[in-house]
């Protein structure tokens, strides 16, 4: 398996751990776009949001729950953003489903 995020999950590529449980792992983005920029990934390899199947519905919910838990721990009381880039037009560059949790500054809208 050549997937970089699978290697981060199994520890063969180093990362800065933020949160983990039996279903997901969260770590600091290597090129942060905000004071807090955390990636949340399922431990199992799923290529993208577009590749999710019905049996993964609860896992998708769990990833959102994890994002909210992490945000609460980071005291992002002024708000934050959760982003799932999907596919070419969505700007996805790593083909392992991941949530970006961004916070610590005011984020503009609409995105580019
Ligand atoms: P995306 O463009 O949505 O696929 O996001 C991929 C993200 O992975 C980018 O924000 C990258 O900065 C981040 N990234 C790539 N390699 C690493 C790594 N080794 N450790 C942490 N973050 C990474
Ligand atoms: Zn993977």
XYZ file of C-alpha atoms and ligand atoms in Angstrom:
136
model
C 0.000 0.000 0.000
C 1.640 3.232 -1.128
C -0.928 5.561 0.448
C 0.834 8.276 2.478
C -2.001 8.585 5.021
C -2.112 4.805 5.553
C 1.619 5.062 6.325
C 0.935 7.900 8.762
C -1.782 5.809 10.448
C 0.565 2.790 10.806
C 3.427 5.019 12.026
C 5.857 4.334 9.197
C 5.704 8.051 8.274
C 6.025 10.359 11.310
C 3.281 12.807 12.224
C 2.267 15.018 15.112
C -0.619 13.193 16.775
C -3.579 15.268 17.955
C -6.237 12.629 18.654
C -6.843 8.943 18.038
C -9.378 6.229 18.694
C -10.265 2.848 17.247
C -11.734 4.341 14.068
C -9.712 7.435 13.268
C -6.419 9.269 13.676
C -5.891 13.042 13.685
C -2.586 14.809 13.098
C -1.173 18.235 12.282
C -1.161 19.241 8.613
C 2.424 19.608 7.378
C 1.536 22.856 5.531
C -0.868 24.588 7.916
C -3.288 27.092 6.355
C -4.449 28.420 9.735
C -3.079 28.522 13.303
C -4.911 25.229 13.850
C -4.921 22.905 10.824
C -5.601 19.293 11.689
C -6.320 16.329 9.417
C -8.715 13.615 10.586
C -8.519 10.322 8.702
C -10.244 6.945 9.059
C -7.827 4.169 10.015
C -9.172 2.096 7.154
C -8.300 3.193 3.634
C -11.191 4.918 1.855
C -10.047 6.844 -1.211
C -12.478 9.747 -0.961
C -15.930 10.918 0.064
C -17.080 9.793 -3.382
C -15.961 6.230 -2.612
C -17.961 5.838 0.616
C -20.550 3.078 0.709
C -23.683 2.733 2.796
C -21.985 0.594 5.453
C -19.597 3.500 6.132
C -22.339 5.961 7.150
C -21.599 5.636 10.845
C -17.860 6.026 10.236
C -18.546 9.296 8.393
C -20.560 10.505 11.376
C -17.779 9.453 13.713
C -15.233 11.528 11.775
C -17.420 14.630 12.167
C -17.874 13.889 15.847
C -14.089 13.575 16.238
C -13.635 16.954 14.548
C -16.049 18.554 17.016
C -14.294 16.876 19.964
C -10.886 18.100 18.797
C -12.224 21.624 18.202
C -13.663 21.702 21.712
C -10.299 20.606 23.122
C -8.546 23.337 21.164
C -10.975 25.929 22.560
C -11.948 27.215 19.129
C -14.898 29.028 20.691
C -14.937 31.690 17.969
C -15.538 29.004 15.365
C -13.788 26.787 12.878
C -14.278 25.106 9.518
C -14.370 21.444 8.497
C -13.558 20.746 4.850
C -13.537 17.529 2.817
C -11.883 18.143 -0.546
C -13.163 15.489 -2.934
C -11.802 14.565 -6.341
C -10.053 16.713 -8.923
C -12.468 19.660 -8.905
C -12.624 19.511 -5.112
C -8.857 19.984 -4.871
C -8.122 16.601 -3.288
C -4.417 15.772 -3.529
C -4.157 12.778 -1.177
C -6.441 9.876 -2.059
C -7.294 8.773 1.474
C -10.455 10.363 2.861
C -9.604 13.186 5.256
C -11.300 16.066 7.030
C -9.467 19.357 7.375
C -10.202 21.114 10.675
C -9.176 24.760 10.333
C -9.381 27.418 13.009
C -7.654 30.119 14.984
C -8.277 32.901 12.459
C -11.186 34.344 10.517
C -11.759 32.273 7.359
C -13.116 33.908 4.218
C -16.029 32.662 2.089
C -16.512 31.653 -0.694
C -13.408 29.489 -1.039
C -11.276 29.708 -4.169
P -6.072 17.659 0.181
O -5.466 18.661 -0.759
O -7.452 18.003 0.645
O -5.977 16.254 -0.383
O -5.210 17.712 1.502
C -4.043 16.998 1.693
C -3.346 17.635 2.862
O -2.368 16.712 3.331
C -2.623 18.929 2.540
O -3.144 19.979 3.354
C -1.166 18.627 2.869
O -0.487 19.726 3.442
C -1.302 17.467 3.841
N -0.158 16.578 3.919
C 0.488 15.958 2.898
N 1.474 15.195 3.365
C 1.451 15.308 4.711
C 2.226 14.739 5.768
N 3.252 13.894 5.539
N 1.937 15.090 7.040
C 0.920 15.943 7.303
N 0.129 16.488 6.340
C 0.401 16.184 5.072
Zn -4.783 5.186 2.718
